[in-house]
GROMACS .gro file of N, CA, C and O in nm:
model
  324
    1MET      N    1   0.085  -0.116   0.000
    1MET     CA    2   0.000   0.000   0.000
    1MET      C    3   0.090   0.123   0.000
    1MET      O    4   0.186   0.131   0.075
    2SER      N    5   0.058   0.216  -0.083
    2SER     CA    6   0.137   0.339  -0.090
    2SER      C    7   0.104   0.429   0.029
    2SER      O    8   0.001   0.413   0.095
    3ASP      N    9   0.192   0.526   0.054
    3ASP     CA   10   0.167   0.620   0.162
    3ASP      C   11   0.037   0.697   0.139
    3ASP      O   12  -0.039   0.722   0.232
    4ARG      N   13   0.013   0.731   0.015
    4ARG     CA   14  -0.109   0.806  -0.018
    4ARG      C   15  -0.234   0.723   0.013
    4ARG      O   16  -0.330   0.773   0.069
    5GLN      N   17  -0.231   0.594  -0.023
    5GLN     CA   18  -0.344   0.507   0.007
    5GLN      C   19  -0.363   0.492   0.157
    5GLN      O   20  -0.476   0.495   0.206
    6ALA      N   21  -0.253   0.473   0.228
    6ALA     CA   22  -0.261   0.457   0.374
    6ALA      C   23  -0.320   0.581   0.439
    6ALA      O   24  -0.403   0.571   0.530
    7ARG      N   25  -0.279   0.698   0.393
    7ARG     CA   26  -0.335   0.822   0.448
    7ARG      C   27  -0.485   0.831   0.420
    7ARG      O   28  -0.562   0.876   0.505
    8GLY      N   29  -0.526   0.785   0.303
    8GLY     CA   30  -0.669   0.786   0.270
    8GLY      C   31  -0.748   0.693   0.361
    8GLY      O   32  -0.858   0.729   0.407
    9VAL      N   33  -0.693   0.576   0.388
    9VAL     CA   34  -0.760   0.481   0.478
    9VAL      C   35  -0.768   0.540   0.618
    9VAL      O   36  -0.874   0.537   0.683
   10GLU      N   37  -0.658   0.594   0.664
   10GLU     CA   38  -0.656   0.654   0.798
   10GLU      C   39  -0.757   0.768   0.808
   10GLU      O   40  -0.830   0.779   0.907
   11ARG      N   41  -0.760   0.851   0.707
   11ARG     CA   42  -0.854   0.963   0.706
   11ARG      C   43  -0.998   0.912   0.707
   11ARG      O   44  -1.083   0.963   0.781
   12ALA      N   45  -1.027   0.808   0.629
   12ALA     CA   46  -1.162   0.753   0.624
   12ALA      C   47  -1.204   0.698   0.761
   12ALA      O   48  -1.318   0.717   0.804
   13ILE      N   49  -1.111   0.633   0.829
   13ILE     CA   50  -1.142   0.578   0.961
   13ILE      C   51  -1.165   0.691   1.061
   13ILE      O   52  -1.261   0.687   1.139
   14ARG      N   53  -1.080   0.792   1.058
   14ARG     CA   54  -1.099   0.906   1.150
   14ARG      C   55  -1.233   0.975   1.123
   14ARG      O   56  -1.305   1.012   1.217
   15GLU      N   57  -1.267   0.992   0.995
   15GLU     CA   58  -1.394   1.057   0.961
   15GLU      C   59  -1.512   0.971   1.006
   15GLU      O   60  -1.612   1.023   1.057
   16ALA      N   61  -1.501   0.840   0.988
   16ALA     CA   62  -1.608   0.749   1.032
   16ALA      C   63  -1.624   0.755   1.183
   16ALA      O   64  -1.737   0.757   1.235
   17GLU      N   65  -1.512   0.760   1.253
   17GLU     CA   66  -1.519   0.771   1.399
   17GLU      C   67  -1.583   0.903   1.439
   17GLU      O   68  -1.668   0.907   1.528
   18ALA      N   69  -1.547   1.012   1.373
   18ALA     CA   70  -1.603   1.144   1.405
   18ALA      C   71  -1.753   1.146   1.379
   18ALA      O   72  -1.829   1.212   1.453
   19ARG      N   73  -1.799   1.076   1.276
   19ARG     CA   74  -1.942   1.069   1.245
   19ARG      C   75  -2.016   0.980   1.343
   19ARG      O   76  -2.138   0.979   1.347
   20GLY      N   77  -1.942   0.899   1.419
   20GLY     CA   78  -2.005   0.807   1.514
   20GLY      C   79  -2.036   0.672   1.454
   20GLY      O   80  -2.111   0.594   1.511
   21ASP      N   81  -1.977   0.641   1.338
   21ASP     CA   82  -2.005   0.513   1.273
   21ASP      C   83  -1.969   0.395   1.362
   21ASP      O   84  -2.037   0.294   1.363
   22PHE      N   85  -1.859   0.407   1.436
   22PHE     CA   86  -1.818   0.296   1.522
   22PHE      C   87  -1.907   0.290   1.646
   22PHE      O   88  -1.931   0.183   1.699
   23ALA      N   89  -1.955   0.403   1.692
   23ALA     CA   90  -2.044   0.405   1.807
   23ALA      C   91  -2.176   0.336   1.773
   23ALA      O   92  -2.245   0.285   1.860
   24ASP      N   93  -2.211   0.337   1.646
   24ASP     CA   94  -2.337   0.277   1.601
   24ASP      C   95  -2.315   0.136   1.547
   24ASP      O   96  -2.401   0.084   1.477
   25LEU      N   97  -2.201   0.077   1.578
   25LEU     CA   98  -2.171  -0.057   1.528
   25LEU      C   99  -2.277  -0.159   1.568
   25LEU      O  100  -2.320  -0.238   1.483
   26PRO      N  101  -2.325  -0.160   1.693
   26PRO     CA  102  -2.430  -0.257   1.727
   26PRO      C  103  -2.552  -0.246   1.637
   26PRO      O  104  -2.606  -0.347   1.592
   27ALA      N  105  -2.596  -0.124   1.609
   27ALA     CA  106  -2.714  -0.107   1.523
   27ALA      C  107  -2.685  -0.157   1.382
   27ALA      O  108  -2.770  -0.219   1.318
   28ALA      N  109  -2.563  -0.132   1.334
   28ALA     CA  110  -2.527  -0.179   1.200
   28ALA      C  111  -2.527  -0.332   1.196
   28ALA      O  112  -2.574  -0.392   1.099
   29LEU      N  113  -2.475  -0.393   1.300
   29LEU     CA  114  -2.473  -0.540   1.304
   29LEU      C  115  -2.613  -0.597   1.321
   29LEU      O  116  -2.645  -0.702   1.265
   30ASP      N  117  -2.698  -0.528   1.398
   30ASP     CA  118  -2.834  -0.577   1.418
   30ASP      C  119  -2.913  -0.582   1.288
   30ASP      O  120  -3.008  -0.660   1.276
   31ALA      N  121  -2.874  -0.502   1.191
   31ALA     CA  122  -2.944  -0.502   1.062
   31ALA      C  123  -2.910  -0.625   0.979
   31ALA      O  124  -2.979  -0.655   0.881
   32LEU      N  125  -2.806  -0.698   1.019
   32LEU     CA  126  -2.766  -0.817   0.944
   32LEU      C  127  -2.847  -0.937   0.992
   32LEU      O  128  -2.886  -0.945   1.109
   33ASP      N  129  -2.870  -1.031   0.900
   33ASP     CA  130  -2.964  -1.139   0.933
   33ASP      C  131  -2.901  -1.274   0.965
   33ASP      O  132  -2.974  -1.369   0.992
   34SER      N  133  -2.769  -1.284   0.962
   34SER     CA  134  -2.709  -1.414   0.992
   34SER      C  135  -2.573  -1.396   1.057
   34SER      O  136  -2.508  -1.293   1.042
   35GLU      N  137  -2.533  -1.500   1.129
   35GLU     CA  138  -2.401  -1.500   1.192
   35GLU      C  139  -2.292  -1.486   1.086
   35GLU      O  140  -2.192  -1.416   1.106
   36THR      N  141  -2.312  -1.548   0.973
   36THR     CA  142  -2.215  -1.539   0.864
   36THR      C  143  -2.200  -1.395   0.816
   36THR      O  144  -2.088  -1.348   0.794
   37ALA      N  145  -2.309  -1.324   0.802
   37ALA     CA  146  -2.305  -1.185   0.758
   37ALA      C  147  -2.236  -1.097   0.863
   37ALA      O  148  -2.159  -1.007   0.828
   38VAL      N  149  -2.263  -1.122   0.991
   38VAL     CA  150  -2.199  -1.044   1.098
   38VAL      C  151  -2.049  -1.069   1.096
   38VAL      O  152  -1.969  -0.976   1.102
   39ARG      N  153  -2.009  -1.196   1.086
   39ARG     CA  154  -1.866  -1.228   1.082
   39ARG      C  155  -1.798  -1.163   0.961
   39ARG      O  156  -1.688  -1.110   0.972
   40ALA      N  157  -1.864  -1.164   0.847
   40ALA     CA  158  -1.807  -1.103   0.726
   40ALA      C  159  -1.792  -0.952   0.743
   40ALA      O  160  -1.688  -0.894   0.706
   41ALA      N  161  -1.892  -0.887   0.801
   41ALA     CA  162  -1.885  -0.742   0.822
   41ALA      C  163  -1.773  -0.708   0.919
   41ALA      O  164  -1.697  -0.612   0.897
   42LEU      N  165  -1.759  -0.785   1.026
   42LEU     CA  166  -1.653  -0.759   1.124
   42LEU      C  167  -1.515  -0.788   1.064
   42LEU      O  168  -1.420  -0.715   1.091
   43ALA      N  169  -1.505  -0.892   0.982
   43ALA     CA  170  -1.376  -0.923   0.918
   43ALA      C  171  -1.334  -0.809   0.826
   43ALA      O  172  -1.217  -0.768   0.824
   44ASP      N  173  -1.429  -0.754   0.751
   44ASP     CA  174  -1.400  -0.642   0.662
   44ASP      C  175  -1.358  -0.518   0.742
   44ASP      O  176  -1.258  -0.453   0.710
   45LEU      N  177  -1.433  -0.487   0.847
   45LEU     CA  178  -1.400  -0.372   0.931
   45LEU      C  179  -1.262  -0.389   0.995
   45LEU      O  180  -1.179  -0.298   0.992
   46ASN      N  181  -1.236  -0.506   1.052
   46ASN     CA  182  -1.107  -0.530   1.117
   46ASN      C  183  -0.991  -0.524   1.017
   46ASN      O  184  -0.883  -0.476   1.050
   47ALA      N  185  -1.013  -0.571   0.896
   47ALA     CA  186  -0.908  -0.563   0.793
   47ALA      C  187  -0.874  -0.417   0.764
   47ALA      O  188  -0.757  -0.380   0.752
   48ARG      N  189  -0.977  -0.333   0.754
   48ARG     CA  190  -0.953  -0.191   0.728
   48ARG      C  191  -0.883  -0.123   0.847
   48ARG      O  192  -0.794  -0.040   0.828
   49ILE      N  193  -0.923  -0.161   0.967
   49ILE     CA  194  -0.858  -0.104   1.086
   49ILE      C  195  -0.712  -0.146   1.092
   49ILE      O  196  -0.623  -0.064   1.114
   50ARG      N  197  -0.686  -0.275   1.071
   50ARG     CA  198  -0.547  -0.324   1.075
   50ARG      C  199  -0.461  -0.257   0.970
   50ARG      O  200  -0.346  -0.220   0.995
   51LYS      N  201  -0.516  -0.238   0.851
   51LYS     CA  202  -0.441  -0.173   0.743
   51LYS      C  203  -0.403  -0.032   0.784
   51LYS      O  204  -0.291   0.013   0.760
   52ALA      N  205  -0.493   0.039   0.848
   52ALA     CA  206  -0.464   0.174   0.893
   52ALA      C  207  -0.362   0.174   1.007
   52ALA      O  208  -0.277   0.262   1.015
   53LEU      N  209  -0.370   0.074   1.094
   53LEU     CA  210  -0.280   0.069   1.209
   53LEU      C  211  -0.136   0.036   1.169
   53LEU      O  212  -0.042   0.083   1.233
   54ILE      N  213  -0.118  -0.044   1.065
   54ILE     CA  214   0.019  -0.084   1.028
   54ILE      C  215   0.083   0.013   0.930
   54ILE      O  216   0.203   0.010   0.910
   55GLY      N  217   0.003   0.099   0.871
   55GLY     CA  218   0.057   0.196   0.777
   55GLY      C  219   0.120   0.312   0.851
   55GLY      O  220   0.108   0.326   0.972
   56PRO      N  221   0.189   0.397   0.778
   56PRO     CA  222   0.246   0.516   0.842
   56PRO      C  223   0.134   0.607   0.892
   56PRO      O  224   0.031   0.623   0.826
   57ILE      N  225   0.155   0.664   1.007
   57ILE     CA  226   0.053   0.748   1.068
   57ILE      C  227   0.062   0.889   1.010
   57ILE      O  228   0.167   0.950   1.009
   58ASP      N  229  -0.049   0.938   0.959
   58ASP     CA  230  -0.061   1.075   0.910
   58ASP      C  231  -0.163   1.143   1.000
   58ASP      O  232  -0.282   1.134   0.978
   59GLY      N  233  -0.115   1.205   1.104
   59GLY     CA  234  -0.205   1.265   1.202
   59GLY      C  235  -0.194   1.190   1.334
   59GLY      O  236  -0.102   1.111   1.354
   60PRO      N  237  -0.290   1.213   1.422
   60PRO     CA  238  -0.283   1.149   1.553
   60PRO      C  239  -0.304   0.998   1.542
   60PRO      O  240  -0.368   0.950   1.449
   61PRO      N  241  -0.250   0.923   1.638
   61PRO     CA  242  -0.270   0.778   1.637
   61PRO      C  243  -0.418   0.744   1.650
   61PRO      O  244  -0.495   0.819   1.709
   62LEU      N  245  -0.455   0.630   1.594
   62LEU     CA  246  -0.593   0.585   1.606
   62LEU      C  247  -0.618   0.541   1.750
   62LEU      O  248  -0.539   0.465   1.806
   63PRO      N  249  -0.726   0.586   1.811
   63PRO     CA  250  -0.750   0.556   1.952
   63PRO      C  251  -0.825   0.424   1.973
   63PRO      O  252  -0.888   0.405   2.076
   64PHE      N  253  -0.819   0.334   1.878
   64PHE     CA  254  -0.888   0.207   1.890
   64PHE      C  255  -0.816   0.102   1.808
   64PHE      O  256  -0.728   0.134   1.729
   65GLY      N  257  -0.852  -0.022   1.828
   65GLY     CA  258  -0.793  -0.131   1.752
   65GLY      C  259  -0.905  -0.214   1.691
   65GLY      O  260  -1.021  -0.174   1.692
   66PRO      N  261  -0.869  -0.331   1.640
   66PRO     CA  262  -0.970  -0.419   1.581
   66PRO      C  263  -1.079  -0.455   1.682
   66PRO      O  264  -1.058  -0.458   1.803
   67ILE      N  265  -1.195  -0.484   1.630
   67ILE     CA  266  -1.310  -0.523   1.710
   67ILE      C  267  -1.296  -0.671   1.747
   67ILE      O  268  -1.259  -0.754   1.663
   68ASP      N  269  -1.327  -0.705   1.871
   68ASP     CA  270  -1.325  -0.845   1.915
   68ASP      C  271  -1.446  -0.915   1.851
   68ASP      O  272  -1.560  -0.894   1.893
   69THR      N  273  -1.420  -0.995   1.752
   69THR     CA  274  -1.527  -1.059   1.675
   69THR      C  275  -1.614  -1.148   1.761
   69THR      O  276  -1.737  -1.144   1.752
   70ASP      N  277  -1.553  -1.230   1.845
   70ASP     CA  278  -1.631  -1.322   1.929
   70ASP      C  279  -1.722  -1.245   2.024
   70ASP      O  280  -1.839  -1.282   2.043
   71GLN      N  281  -1.671  -1.138   2.084
   71GLN     CA  282  -1.752  -1.058   2.177
   71GLN      C  283  -1.864  -0.987   2.102
   71GLN      O  284  -1.979  -0.984   2.147
   72ALA      N  285  -1.832  -0.928   1.986
   72ALA     CA  286  -1.935  -0.859   1.908
   72ALA      C  287  -2.043  -0.956   1.862
   72ALA      O  288  -2.162  -0.923   1.863
   73LEU      N  289  -2.003  -1.077   1.825
   73LEU     CA  290  -2.100  -1.177   1.783
   73LEU      C  291  -2.187  -1.221   1.900
   73LEU      O  292  -2.309  -1.237   1.887
   74ALA      N  293  -2.127  -1.241   2.018
   74ALA     CA  294  -2.204  -1.279   2.137
   74ALA      C  295  -2.304  -1.167   2.172
   74ALA      O  296  -2.420  -1.197   2.205
   75ASP      N  297  -2.261  -1.043   2.164
   75ASP     CA  298  -2.351  -0.930   2.191
   75ASP      C  299  -2.465  -0.928   2.089
   75ASP      O  300  -2.581  -0.903   2.126
   76TRP      N  301  -2.432  -0.952   1.963
   76TRP     CA  302  -2.535  -0.955   1.857
   76TRP      C  303  -2.639  -1.063   1.885
   76TRP      O  304  -2.759  -1.038   1.876
   77LYS      N  305  -2.591  -1.181   1.923
   77LYS     CA  306  -2.684  -1.291   1.953
   77LYS      C  307  -2.773  -1.256   2.073
   77LYS      O  308  -2.893  -1.284   2.073
   78ARG      N  309  -2.714  -1.195   2.176
   78ARG     CA  310  -2.790  -1.158   2.295
   78ARG      C  311  -2.897  -1.055   2.261
   78ARG      O  312  -3.010  -1.063   2.309
   79ARG      N  313  -2.865  -0.959   2.174
   79ARG     CA  314  -2.964  -0.857   2.137
   79ARG      C  315  -3.077  -0.917   2.053
   79ARG      O  316  -3.186  -0.862   2.049
   80ARG      N  317  -3.053  -1.026   1.987
   80ARG     CA  318  -3.154  -1.086   1.900
   80ARG      C  319  -3.251  -1.175   1.978
   80ARG      O  320  -3.353  -1.218   1.922
   81THR      N  321  -3.222  -1.206   2.102
   81THR     CA  322  -3.311  -1.294   2.179
   81THR      C  323  -3.405  -1.215   2.265
   81THR      O  324  -3.392  -1.102   2.291
   0.00000   0.00000   0.00000
């Protein structure tokens, strides 16, 4: 990944955090209809977070890390019952 791409990913994550996208993660997961879909969404999100974390930092460090998939899935299951 080029420095320019990494900066774009980092910027997108910071903007998403500022919009509250991560704060609304439970609601986003609740809209999914299967464990497979939840796992896929979390895998995609975690891949983007990891990519931003390992790239060169352009701006302040990210104040979060990957989402715990097992915990998020357990929470999703609990909310569905």
